[in-house]
XYZ file of C-alpha atoms in Angstrom:
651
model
C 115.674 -2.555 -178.765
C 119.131 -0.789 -179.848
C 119.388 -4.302 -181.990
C 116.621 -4.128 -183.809
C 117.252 -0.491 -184.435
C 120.642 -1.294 -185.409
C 119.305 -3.796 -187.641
C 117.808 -1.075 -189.909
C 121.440 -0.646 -191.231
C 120.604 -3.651 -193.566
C 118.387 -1.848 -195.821
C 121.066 1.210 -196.255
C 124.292 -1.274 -197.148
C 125.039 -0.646 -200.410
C 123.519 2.959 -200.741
C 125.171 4.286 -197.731
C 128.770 3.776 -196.500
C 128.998 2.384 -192.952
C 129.920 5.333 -191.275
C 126.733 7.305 -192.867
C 124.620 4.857 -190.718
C 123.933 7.168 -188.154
C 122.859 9.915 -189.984
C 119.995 8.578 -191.054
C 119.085 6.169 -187.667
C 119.379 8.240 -185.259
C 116.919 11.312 -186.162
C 114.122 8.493 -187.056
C 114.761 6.944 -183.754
C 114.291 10.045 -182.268
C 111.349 11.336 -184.246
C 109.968 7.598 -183.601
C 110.226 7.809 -180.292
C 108.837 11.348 -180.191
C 105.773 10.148 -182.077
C 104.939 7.776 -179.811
C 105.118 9.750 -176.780
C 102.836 11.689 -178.608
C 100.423 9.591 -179.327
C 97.690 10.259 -176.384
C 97.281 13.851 -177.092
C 97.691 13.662 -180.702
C 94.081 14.123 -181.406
C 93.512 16.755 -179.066
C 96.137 18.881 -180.147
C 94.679 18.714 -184.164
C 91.817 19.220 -182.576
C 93.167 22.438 -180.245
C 95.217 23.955 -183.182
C 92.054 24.043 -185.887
C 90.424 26.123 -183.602
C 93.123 28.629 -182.881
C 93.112 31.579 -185.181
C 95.904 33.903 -183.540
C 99.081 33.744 -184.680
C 100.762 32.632 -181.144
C 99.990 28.943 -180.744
C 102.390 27.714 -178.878
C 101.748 28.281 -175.632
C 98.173 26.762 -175.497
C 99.165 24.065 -177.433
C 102.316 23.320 -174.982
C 99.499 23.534 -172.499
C 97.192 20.915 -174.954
C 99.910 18.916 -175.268
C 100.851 18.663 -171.476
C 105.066 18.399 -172.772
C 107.333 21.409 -174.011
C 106.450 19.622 -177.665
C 103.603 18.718 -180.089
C 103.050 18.190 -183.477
C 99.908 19.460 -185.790
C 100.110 17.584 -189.097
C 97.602 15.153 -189.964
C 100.102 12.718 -190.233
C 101.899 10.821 -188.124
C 104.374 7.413 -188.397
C 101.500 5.051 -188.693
C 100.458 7.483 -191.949
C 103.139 8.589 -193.832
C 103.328 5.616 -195.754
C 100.216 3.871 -195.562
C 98.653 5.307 -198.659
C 101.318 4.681 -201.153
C 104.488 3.270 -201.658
C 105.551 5.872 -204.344
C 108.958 7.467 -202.622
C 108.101 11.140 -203.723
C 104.161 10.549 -201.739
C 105.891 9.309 -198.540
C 108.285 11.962 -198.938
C 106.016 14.861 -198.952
C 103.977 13.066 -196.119
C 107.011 12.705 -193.821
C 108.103 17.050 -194.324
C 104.634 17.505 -193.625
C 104.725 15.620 -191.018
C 108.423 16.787 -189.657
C 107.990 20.605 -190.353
C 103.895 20.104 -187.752
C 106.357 19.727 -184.966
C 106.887 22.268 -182.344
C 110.240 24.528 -183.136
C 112.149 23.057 -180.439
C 111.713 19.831 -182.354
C 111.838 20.838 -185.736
C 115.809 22.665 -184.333
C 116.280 19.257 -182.965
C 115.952 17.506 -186.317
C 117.537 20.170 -188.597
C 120.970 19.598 -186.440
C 120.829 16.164 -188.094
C 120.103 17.276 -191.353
C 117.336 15.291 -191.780
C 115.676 16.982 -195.106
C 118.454 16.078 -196.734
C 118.033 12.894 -195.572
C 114.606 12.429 -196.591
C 115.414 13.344 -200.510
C 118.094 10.976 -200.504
C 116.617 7.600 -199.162
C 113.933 8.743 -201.994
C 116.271 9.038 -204.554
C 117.889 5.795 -203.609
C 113.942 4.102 -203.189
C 114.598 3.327 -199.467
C 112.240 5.991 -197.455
C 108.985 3.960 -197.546
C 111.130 0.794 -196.311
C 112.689 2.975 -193.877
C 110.236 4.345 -192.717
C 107.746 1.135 -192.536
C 110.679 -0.373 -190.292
C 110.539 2.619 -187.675
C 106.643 2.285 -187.600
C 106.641 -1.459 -186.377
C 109.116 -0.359 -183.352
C 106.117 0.786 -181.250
C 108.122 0.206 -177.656
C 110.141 3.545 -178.040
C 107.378 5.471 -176.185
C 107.645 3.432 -173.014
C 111.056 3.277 -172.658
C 112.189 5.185 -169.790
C 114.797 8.558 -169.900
C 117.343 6.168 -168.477
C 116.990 2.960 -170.779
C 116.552 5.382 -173.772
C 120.049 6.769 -172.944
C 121.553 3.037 -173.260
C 119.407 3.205 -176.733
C 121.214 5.845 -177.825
C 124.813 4.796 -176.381
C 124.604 1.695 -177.979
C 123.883 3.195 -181.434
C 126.505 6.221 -180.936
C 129.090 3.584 -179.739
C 128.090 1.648 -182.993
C 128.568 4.586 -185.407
C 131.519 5.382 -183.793
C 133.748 2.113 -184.874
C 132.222 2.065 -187.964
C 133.733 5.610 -188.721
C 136.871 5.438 -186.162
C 135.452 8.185 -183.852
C 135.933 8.376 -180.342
C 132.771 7.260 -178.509
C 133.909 8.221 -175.435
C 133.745 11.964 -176.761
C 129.698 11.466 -176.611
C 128.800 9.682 -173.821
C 130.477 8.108 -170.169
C 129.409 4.969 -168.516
C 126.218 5.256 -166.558
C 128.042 3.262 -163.274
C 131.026 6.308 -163.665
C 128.520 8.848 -163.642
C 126.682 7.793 -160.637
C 129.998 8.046 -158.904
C 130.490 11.214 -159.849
C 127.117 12.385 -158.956
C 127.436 11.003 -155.617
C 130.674 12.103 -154.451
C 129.800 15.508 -155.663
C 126.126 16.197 -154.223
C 126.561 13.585 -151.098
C 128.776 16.665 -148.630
C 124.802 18.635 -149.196
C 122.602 16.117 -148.342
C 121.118 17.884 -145.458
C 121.201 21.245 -147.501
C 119.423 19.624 -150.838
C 116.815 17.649 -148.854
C 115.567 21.377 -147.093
C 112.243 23.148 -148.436
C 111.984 25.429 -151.816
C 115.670 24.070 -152.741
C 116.235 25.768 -156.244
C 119.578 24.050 -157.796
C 121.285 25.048 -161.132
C 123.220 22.425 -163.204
C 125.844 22.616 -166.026
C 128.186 20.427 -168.089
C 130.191 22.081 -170.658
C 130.950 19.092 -172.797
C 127.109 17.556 -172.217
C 127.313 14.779 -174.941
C 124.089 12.874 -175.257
C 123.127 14.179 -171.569
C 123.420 11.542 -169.397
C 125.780 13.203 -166.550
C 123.087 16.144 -166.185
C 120.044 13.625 -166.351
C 121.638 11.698 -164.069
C 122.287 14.764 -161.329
C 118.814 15.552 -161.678
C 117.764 11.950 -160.397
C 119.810 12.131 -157.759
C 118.709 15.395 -156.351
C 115.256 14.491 -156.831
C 115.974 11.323 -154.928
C 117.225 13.361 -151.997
C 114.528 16.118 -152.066
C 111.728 15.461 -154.570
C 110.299 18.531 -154.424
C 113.551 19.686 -155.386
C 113.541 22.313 -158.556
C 116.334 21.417 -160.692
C 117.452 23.273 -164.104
C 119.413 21.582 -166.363
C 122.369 23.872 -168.743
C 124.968 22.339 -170.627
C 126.531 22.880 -174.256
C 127.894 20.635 -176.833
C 129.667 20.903 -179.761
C 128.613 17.741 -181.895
C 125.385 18.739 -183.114
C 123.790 15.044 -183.353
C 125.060 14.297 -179.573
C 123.512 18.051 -178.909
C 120.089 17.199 -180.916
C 120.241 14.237 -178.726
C 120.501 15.585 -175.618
C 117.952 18.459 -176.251
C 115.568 15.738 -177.274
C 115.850 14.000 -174.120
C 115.797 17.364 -172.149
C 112.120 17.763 -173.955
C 110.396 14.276 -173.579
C 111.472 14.418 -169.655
C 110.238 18.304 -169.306
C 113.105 19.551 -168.142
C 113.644 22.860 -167.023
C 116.418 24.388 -168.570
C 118.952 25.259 -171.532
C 121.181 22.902 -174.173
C 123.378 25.200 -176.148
C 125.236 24.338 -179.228
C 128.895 25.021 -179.766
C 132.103 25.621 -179.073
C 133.067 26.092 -174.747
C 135.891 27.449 -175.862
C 134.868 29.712 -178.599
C 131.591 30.576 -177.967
C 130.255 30.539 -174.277
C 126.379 30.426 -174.575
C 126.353 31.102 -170.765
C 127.797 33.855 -170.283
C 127.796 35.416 -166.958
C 126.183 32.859 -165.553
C 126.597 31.268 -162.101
C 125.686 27.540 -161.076
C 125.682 25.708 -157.780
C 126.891 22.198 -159.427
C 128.964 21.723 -162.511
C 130.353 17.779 -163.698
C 131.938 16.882 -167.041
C 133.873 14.024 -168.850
C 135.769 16.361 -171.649
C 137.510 14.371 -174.007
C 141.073 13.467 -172.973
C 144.077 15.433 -174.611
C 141.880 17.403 -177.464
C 143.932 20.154 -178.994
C 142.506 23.393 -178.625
C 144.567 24.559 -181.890
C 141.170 25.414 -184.019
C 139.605 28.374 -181.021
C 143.162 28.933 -180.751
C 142.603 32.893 -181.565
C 139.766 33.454 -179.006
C 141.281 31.481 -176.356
C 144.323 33.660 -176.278
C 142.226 37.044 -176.755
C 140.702 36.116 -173.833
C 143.746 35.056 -171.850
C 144.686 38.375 -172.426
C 142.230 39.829 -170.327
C 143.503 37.816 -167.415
C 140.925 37.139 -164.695
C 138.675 39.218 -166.104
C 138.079 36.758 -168.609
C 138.136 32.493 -168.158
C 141.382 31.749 -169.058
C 143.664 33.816 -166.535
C 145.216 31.442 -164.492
C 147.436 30.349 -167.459
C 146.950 28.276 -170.895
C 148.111 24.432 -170.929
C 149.875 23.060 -174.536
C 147.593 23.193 -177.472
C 147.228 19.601 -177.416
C 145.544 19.165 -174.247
C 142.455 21.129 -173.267
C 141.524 19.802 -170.165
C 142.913 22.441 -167.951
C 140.415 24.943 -170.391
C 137.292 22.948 -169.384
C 138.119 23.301 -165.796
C 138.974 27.420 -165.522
C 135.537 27.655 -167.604
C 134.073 25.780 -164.995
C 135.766 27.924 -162.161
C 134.563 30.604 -163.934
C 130.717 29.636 -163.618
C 131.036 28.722 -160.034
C 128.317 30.497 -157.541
C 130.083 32.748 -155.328
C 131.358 31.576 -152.279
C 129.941 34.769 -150.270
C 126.268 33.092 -151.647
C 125.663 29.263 -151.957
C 128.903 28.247 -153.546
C 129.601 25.596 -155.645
C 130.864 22.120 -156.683
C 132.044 20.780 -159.754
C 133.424 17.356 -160.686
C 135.576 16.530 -163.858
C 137.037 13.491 -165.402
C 140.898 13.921 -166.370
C 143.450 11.448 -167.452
C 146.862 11.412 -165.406
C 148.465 14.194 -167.667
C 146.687 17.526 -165.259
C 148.499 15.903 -162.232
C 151.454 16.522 -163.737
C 152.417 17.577 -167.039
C 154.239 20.659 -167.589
C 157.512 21.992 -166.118
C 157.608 24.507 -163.008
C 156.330 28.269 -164.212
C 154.471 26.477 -167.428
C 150.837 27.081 -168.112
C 149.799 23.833 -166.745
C 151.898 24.601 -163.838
C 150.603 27.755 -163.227
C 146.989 26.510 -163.045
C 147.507 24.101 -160.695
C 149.068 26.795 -158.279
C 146.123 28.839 -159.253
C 143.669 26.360 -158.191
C 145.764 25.085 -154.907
C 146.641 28.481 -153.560
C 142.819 29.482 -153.627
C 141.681 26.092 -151.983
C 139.420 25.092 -154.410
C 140.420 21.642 -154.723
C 138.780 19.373 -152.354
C 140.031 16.020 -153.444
C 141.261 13.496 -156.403
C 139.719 10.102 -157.004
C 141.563 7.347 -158.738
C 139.645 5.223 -160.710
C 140.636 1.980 -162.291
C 141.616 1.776 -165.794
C 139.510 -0.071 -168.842
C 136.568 1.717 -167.669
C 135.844 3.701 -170.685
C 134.374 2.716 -173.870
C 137.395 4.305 -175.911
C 140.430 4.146 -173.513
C 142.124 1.756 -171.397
C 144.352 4.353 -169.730
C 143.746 5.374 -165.740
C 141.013 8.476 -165.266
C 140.876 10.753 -161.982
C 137.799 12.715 -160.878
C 138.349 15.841 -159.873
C 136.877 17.447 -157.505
C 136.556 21.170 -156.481
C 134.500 23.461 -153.790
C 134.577 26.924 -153.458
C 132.840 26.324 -150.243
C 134.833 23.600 -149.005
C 133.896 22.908 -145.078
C 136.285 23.806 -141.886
C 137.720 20.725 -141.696
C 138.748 20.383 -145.159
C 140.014 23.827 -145.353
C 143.714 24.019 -146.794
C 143.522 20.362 -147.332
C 142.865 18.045 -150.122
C 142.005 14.307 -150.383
C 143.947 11.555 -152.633
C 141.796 8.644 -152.279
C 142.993 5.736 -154.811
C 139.780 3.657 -155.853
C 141.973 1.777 -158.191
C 140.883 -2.147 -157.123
C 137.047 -1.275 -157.022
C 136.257 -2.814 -160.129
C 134.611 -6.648 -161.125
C 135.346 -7.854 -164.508
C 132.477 -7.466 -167.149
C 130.363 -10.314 -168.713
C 131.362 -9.002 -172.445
C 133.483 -6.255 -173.068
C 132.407 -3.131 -175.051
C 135.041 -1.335 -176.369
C 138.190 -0.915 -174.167
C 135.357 -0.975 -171.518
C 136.349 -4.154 -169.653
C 135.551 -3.003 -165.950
C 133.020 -1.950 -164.536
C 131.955 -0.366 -161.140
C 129.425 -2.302 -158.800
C 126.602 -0.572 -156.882
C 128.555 -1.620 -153.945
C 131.548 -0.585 -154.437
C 129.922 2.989 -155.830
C 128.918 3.339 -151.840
C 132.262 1.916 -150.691
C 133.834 4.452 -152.654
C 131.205 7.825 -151.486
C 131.274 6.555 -147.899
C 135.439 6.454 -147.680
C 135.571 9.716 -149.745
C 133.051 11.139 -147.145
C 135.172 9.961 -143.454
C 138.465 10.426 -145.751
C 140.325 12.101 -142.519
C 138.679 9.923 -139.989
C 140.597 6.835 -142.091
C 143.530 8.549 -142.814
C 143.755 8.950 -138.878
C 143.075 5.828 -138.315
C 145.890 3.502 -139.448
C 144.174 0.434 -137.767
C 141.308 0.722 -140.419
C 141.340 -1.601 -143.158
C 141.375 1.528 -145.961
C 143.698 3.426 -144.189
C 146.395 2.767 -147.234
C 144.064 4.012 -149.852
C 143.056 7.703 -148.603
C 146.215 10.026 -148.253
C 145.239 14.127 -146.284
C 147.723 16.790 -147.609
C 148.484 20.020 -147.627
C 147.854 22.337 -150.481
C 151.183 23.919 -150.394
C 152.510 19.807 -149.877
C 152.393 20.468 -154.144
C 154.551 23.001 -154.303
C 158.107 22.978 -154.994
C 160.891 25.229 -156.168
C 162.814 24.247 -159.057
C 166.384 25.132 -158.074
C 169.516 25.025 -161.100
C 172.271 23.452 -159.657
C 175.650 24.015 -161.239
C 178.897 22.716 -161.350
C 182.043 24.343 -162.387
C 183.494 23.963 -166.174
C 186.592 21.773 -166.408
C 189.081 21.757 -169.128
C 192.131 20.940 -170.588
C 193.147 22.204 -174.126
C 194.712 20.303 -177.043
C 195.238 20.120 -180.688
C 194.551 16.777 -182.859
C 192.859 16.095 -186.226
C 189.244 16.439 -184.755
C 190.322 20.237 -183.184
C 191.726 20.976 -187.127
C 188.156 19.916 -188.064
C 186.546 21.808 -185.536
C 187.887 24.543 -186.358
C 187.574 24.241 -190.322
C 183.634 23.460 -189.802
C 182.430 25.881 -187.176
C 180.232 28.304 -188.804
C 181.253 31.367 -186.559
C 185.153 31.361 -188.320
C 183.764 30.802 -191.744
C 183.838 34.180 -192.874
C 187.278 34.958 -191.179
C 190.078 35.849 -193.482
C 192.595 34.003 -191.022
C 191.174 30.539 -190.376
C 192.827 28.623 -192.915
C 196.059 29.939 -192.452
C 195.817 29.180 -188.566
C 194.504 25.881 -188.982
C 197.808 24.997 -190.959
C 200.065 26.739 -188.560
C 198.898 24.481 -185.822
C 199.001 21.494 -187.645
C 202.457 21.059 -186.252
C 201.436 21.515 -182.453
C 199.361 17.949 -183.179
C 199.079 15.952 -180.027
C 200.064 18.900 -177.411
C 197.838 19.636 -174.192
C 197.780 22.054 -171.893
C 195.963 22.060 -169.064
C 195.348 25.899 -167.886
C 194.303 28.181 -170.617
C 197.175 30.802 -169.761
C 199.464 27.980 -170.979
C 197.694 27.033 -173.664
C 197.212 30.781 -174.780
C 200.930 31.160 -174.750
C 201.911 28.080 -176.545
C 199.163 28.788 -179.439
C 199.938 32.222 -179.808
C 203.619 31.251 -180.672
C 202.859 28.424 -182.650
C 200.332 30.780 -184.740
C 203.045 33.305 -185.282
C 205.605 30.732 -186.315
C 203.683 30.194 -188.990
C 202.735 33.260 -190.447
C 199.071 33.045 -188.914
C 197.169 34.896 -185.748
C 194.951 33.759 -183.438
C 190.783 35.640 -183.815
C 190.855 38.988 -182.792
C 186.724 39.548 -182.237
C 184.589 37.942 -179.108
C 182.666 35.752 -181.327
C 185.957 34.770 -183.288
C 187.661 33.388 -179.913
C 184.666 32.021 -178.947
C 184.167 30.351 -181.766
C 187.962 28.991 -181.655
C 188.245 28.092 -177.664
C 185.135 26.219 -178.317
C 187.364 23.847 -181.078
C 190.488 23.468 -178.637
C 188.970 22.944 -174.797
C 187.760 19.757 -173.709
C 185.670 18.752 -170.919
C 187.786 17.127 -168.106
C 186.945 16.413 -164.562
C 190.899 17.058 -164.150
C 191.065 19.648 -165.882
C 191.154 24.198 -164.826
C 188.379 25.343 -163.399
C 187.029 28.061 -166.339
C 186.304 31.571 -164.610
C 184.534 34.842 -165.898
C 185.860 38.340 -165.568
C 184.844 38.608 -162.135
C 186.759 35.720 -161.309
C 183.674 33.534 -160.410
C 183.629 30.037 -161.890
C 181.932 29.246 -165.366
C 178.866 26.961 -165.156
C 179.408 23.334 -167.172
C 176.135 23.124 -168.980
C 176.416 19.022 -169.610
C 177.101 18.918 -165.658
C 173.830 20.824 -164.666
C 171.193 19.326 -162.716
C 168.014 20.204 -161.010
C 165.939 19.790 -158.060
C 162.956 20.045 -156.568
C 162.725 21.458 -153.272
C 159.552 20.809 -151.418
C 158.000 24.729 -151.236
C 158.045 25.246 -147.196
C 160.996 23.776 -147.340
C 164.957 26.247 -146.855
C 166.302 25.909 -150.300
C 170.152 26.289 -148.628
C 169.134 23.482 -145.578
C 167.807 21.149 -148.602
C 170.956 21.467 -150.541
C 173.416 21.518 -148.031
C 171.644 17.740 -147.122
C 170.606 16.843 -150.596
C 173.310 18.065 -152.860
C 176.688 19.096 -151.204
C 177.584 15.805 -149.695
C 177.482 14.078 -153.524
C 179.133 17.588 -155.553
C 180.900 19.764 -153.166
C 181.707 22.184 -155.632
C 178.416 22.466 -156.843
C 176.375 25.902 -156.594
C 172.593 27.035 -156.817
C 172.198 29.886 -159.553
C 169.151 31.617 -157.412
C 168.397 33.512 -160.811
C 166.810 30.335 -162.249
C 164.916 29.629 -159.206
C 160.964 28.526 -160.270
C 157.968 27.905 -158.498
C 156.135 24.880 -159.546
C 152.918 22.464 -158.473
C 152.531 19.629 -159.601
C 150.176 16.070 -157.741
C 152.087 12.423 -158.186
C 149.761 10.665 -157.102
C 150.755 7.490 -158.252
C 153.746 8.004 -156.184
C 151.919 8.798 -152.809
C 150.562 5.916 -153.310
C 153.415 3.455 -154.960
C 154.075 0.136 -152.574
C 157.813 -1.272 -152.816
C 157.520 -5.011 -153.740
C 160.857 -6.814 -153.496
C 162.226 -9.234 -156.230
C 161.868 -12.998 -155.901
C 164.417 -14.091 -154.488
C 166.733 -16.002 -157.350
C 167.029 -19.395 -155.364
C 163.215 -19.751 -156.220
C 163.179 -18.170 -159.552
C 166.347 -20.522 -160.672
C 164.287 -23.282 -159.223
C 161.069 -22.851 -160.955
C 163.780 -22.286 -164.104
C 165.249 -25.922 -163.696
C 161.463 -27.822 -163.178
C 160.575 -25.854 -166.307
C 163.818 -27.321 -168.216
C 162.603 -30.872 -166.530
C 159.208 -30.519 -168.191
C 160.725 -29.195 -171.561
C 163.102 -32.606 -171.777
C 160.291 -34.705 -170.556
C 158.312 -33.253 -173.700
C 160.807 -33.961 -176.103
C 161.578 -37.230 -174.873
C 157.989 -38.089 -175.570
C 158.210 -36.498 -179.345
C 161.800 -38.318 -180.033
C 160.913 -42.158 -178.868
């Protein structure tokens, strides 16, 4: 089906550039498809709407219509060009026929532009072929929510390498989002499956839908008397128009907003009891850059108090809006679920936004656990993603806990790749994955059981860490040679001193002298200054400036002290360390630090808290070299094979 709907890219070549395409597909797909859904009340609403005279239609013919949408015009796909072939007649049939829908629909189809559209496949004498090629597709109506999504992914993904977007901003793979679902809903089964179970949904990147579609499923498949309402916002307004189509033809309760997260939250105040999301990985954030901060400002009375990550990464602003939204815990609490790339474990230094936010999130227990999935998963990346996943309800076992579990190897290799997508996730190995997340401490108990190496129970303050400043004291010995003349010539802070050339020349003589304690070296070029009619710099910035020229670094060399008598720190010797957070700093560094430097020292004033989650690490397995009496034998029957080669091409 997404073929032959792809195929209608033949009769635009020439007129439209490639990456136009979808511009013009993917509203008459949608409008096709819409028609023929249609197309057993048609009649009856016609029929329902001549006989209305008030002005407030709708809601009878919603009612008519038995779906949120309808259309009155006389036409319809099997009409609009059936009387003529002239461009301007089909044109005027098909606005006639696009401006009788419902105004959800006709919103829907303005996000794509689609009047514009219309005059231009006119102008360029394609509409009636266009449009003739939609109305043989008469399958559209039977295809399911579900297949219709793969429709639509196909085409998106399509578009997408013909114009060097990102498809993986629009849409996730349908065996990744059942994953998802399942790890986050699966901890309520018992609570979704009870009577009157009311259950609000949200995604704040929703794409083309198919994360809160596939939630609803689920939870109807647990409880199907289950009321679910559907929320989510997106900022491409094709993906959006999309995904508020699909919302429509299934009847689904709820609200698709269009814009910005960031910028613009069209929920605001709002609560939900699930939240999931695939934001795309390592967006900058520099265009809401203004409104982000005004509302960091506010701290937690806004979205964005916990801290804000580097422009060029937004992730960590997806998931503090989605805090934000979460039911309270004293009601039904919540869940949400978000895709990240490794950079959230760990990017950014101790105190940094990034930092901060992961503190934020860790000190309040909200995280529940991290899932590492393999990589080449994704249509547009090959890198490694993690689900997130975090509870403001989390249960007594789990409290002050969270679980690593690293899915990594539960993957089988794809018939044809699409994409970077070269893996994919069985059905089996979606359940292996829920039902280890779900006994994750029972396994990590047990170290008998055949998982046991894959799920990992820490603390949440096992993340923390201070970031201590260790110092070591400044060593030097003094000389003059050519390079300490030069020094002294070039360095910016003695430029403007009357005295500098003069000096340099006095000490040309003292060439190839050393000192090593400043007192002596003081003395010595102090006299050689005077000797030749010069002084040494009489301001703090001057001697600065000119001790800066003469000392040089030297393990052998004085110790350098302040005025207190308390050595001088050697920045190119400092180092730092993190200490784990419940750990003593002085116990750590007396073990850790003293043995290697005894003379080093811990400047407390520098001291930082920081979190950060390696999870790679926690999970890293040693595996030792070859040994080199098998890898120097392998070398030698490879040599053996080489001169058996070329004794065959030589005789």
């Amino acid at each position: 089906m997404a073929a032959d709907i792809w195929a209608v890219a033949d009769l635009l070549r020439g007129d439209y550039k490639r990456h136009e395409y979808g511009g013009v597909i993917l509203p008459f797909t949608l409008m096709r498809r819409l028609d023929a859904v249609m197309a057993d009340t048609r009649q009856a609403v016609r029929d329902k709407d001549a006989s209305l005279t008030h002005l407030n239609k709708h809601p009878v013919l919603v009612s008519t219509a038995g779906r949120q949408f309808y259309n009155v015009s006389q036409q319809d796909f099997a009409t609009v060009a059936a009387d003529s072939t002239n461009q301007t007649v089909v044109a005027k049939n098909l606005r006639d026929y696009v401006n009788g829908f419902s105004p959800n629909v006709r919103a829907v189809l303005e996000a794509f532009g689609l009047d514009n559209q219309i005059g231009r496949l006119a102008s360029a004498k394609l509409l009636y072929q266009v449009v003739g090629r939609f109305k043989q597709m008469t399958d559209l109506g039977s295809l399911s929510s579900h297949d219709m999504g793969y429709v639509f992914e196909h085409l998106i993904r399509k578009f997408a390498e013909d114009s060097n977007e990102t498809a993986g901003e629009h849409f996730t793979p349908r065996e990744v989002i059942e994953l998802m679902v399942n790890l986050l809903v699966a901890p309520d089964a018992d609570t979704v499956a009870g009577p009157g179970q009311v259950i609000n949904v949200y995604d704040p990147s929703c794409g083309t839908g198919g994360m809160l579609t596939a939630a609803a499923d689920h939870l109807r498949s647990m409880n199907p008397g289950v009321n679910v309402f559907l929320n989510g916002q997106e900022v491409n307004p094709e993906s959006w128009a999309i995904c508020q189509s699909e919302m429509l033809l299934r009847n689904q309760s709820g609200d698709i907003a269009l814009g910005n997260s960031f910028s613009e939250d069209r929920f605001p105040g709002r609560r939900f009891d699930y939240m999931l999301a695939n934001p795309p990985f390592g967006v900058e954030w520099k265009k809401v850059k203004d409104e982000v901060e005004g509302e960091a400002e506010l701290g937690y009375a806004g979205r964005f108090g916990a801290g804000l990550p580097r422009i060029n990464d937004g992730s960590f602003l997806f998931l503090q809006h989605m805090i934000s939204k979460m039911e309270n815990a004293e009601g039904k609490g919540a869940r949400l679920a978000i895709v990240f790339n490794g950079s959230p474990l760990f990017t950014g230094a101790a105190e940094s936004g990034e930092s901060r936010i992961r503190q934020w999130i860790l000190e309040r227990d909200w995280l529940e656990g991290i899932v590492a999935l393999p990589d080449q998963l994704f249509y547009n990346t090959g890198i490694s993603t993690y689900f997130w996943i975090l509870s403001n309800r989390k249960p007594a076992k789990l409290a002050g806990k969270v679980i690593l579990l690293d899915a990594r190897d539960q993957w089988e290799k794809m018939r044809k790749s699409l994409g970077d997508k070269r893996k994919q996730i069985s059905a089996a190995q979606i359940t292996h994955i829920t039902t280890l997340y779900g006994r994750a401490l029972e396994v990590a108990a047990e170290p008998a059981h055949p998982d046991h190496a894959k799920v990992k129970i820490f603390g949440t303050r096992d993340f923390g860490y201070h970031r201590i400043t260790v110092e070591r004291p400044l060593r030097q010995r003094f000389e003059i040679s050519e390079d300490t003349l030069l020094a002294l010539t070039e360095a910016k802070a003695l430029l403007k001193w009357d005295g500098r050339e003069r000096l340099v020349e006095a000490l040309r003589d003292a060439i190839g002298s050393v000192w090593w304690t400043k007192d002596e070296a003081t003395a010595a070029l102090l006299g050689a200054a005077m000797a030749g009619g010069a002084s040494l710099p009489g301001t703090a910035a001057h001697l600065k400036a000119f001790w800066g020229a003469v000392a040089v670094s030297d393990p052998e060399g004085e110790v350098q002290r302040d005025r207190t008598g308390a050595p001088l720190p050697d920045p190119d010797l400092r180092d730092f360390e993190n200490v784990p957070l419940d750990e003593d700093i002085e116990t750590y560094f007396a073990r850790e630090v003293t043995p290697h430097v005894p003379d080093a020292w811990i400047d407390h004033q520098k001291t930082k808290v920081g979190y950060e989650i390696p999870f790679t690490r926690h999970f890293y397995v040693y595996t030792p070299p070859r040994p080199l009496a098998e890898i120097d034998a392998e070398l030698r029957e490879l040599e053996a094979q080489i001169q058996k080669l070329l004794g065959e091409v030589t005789s």
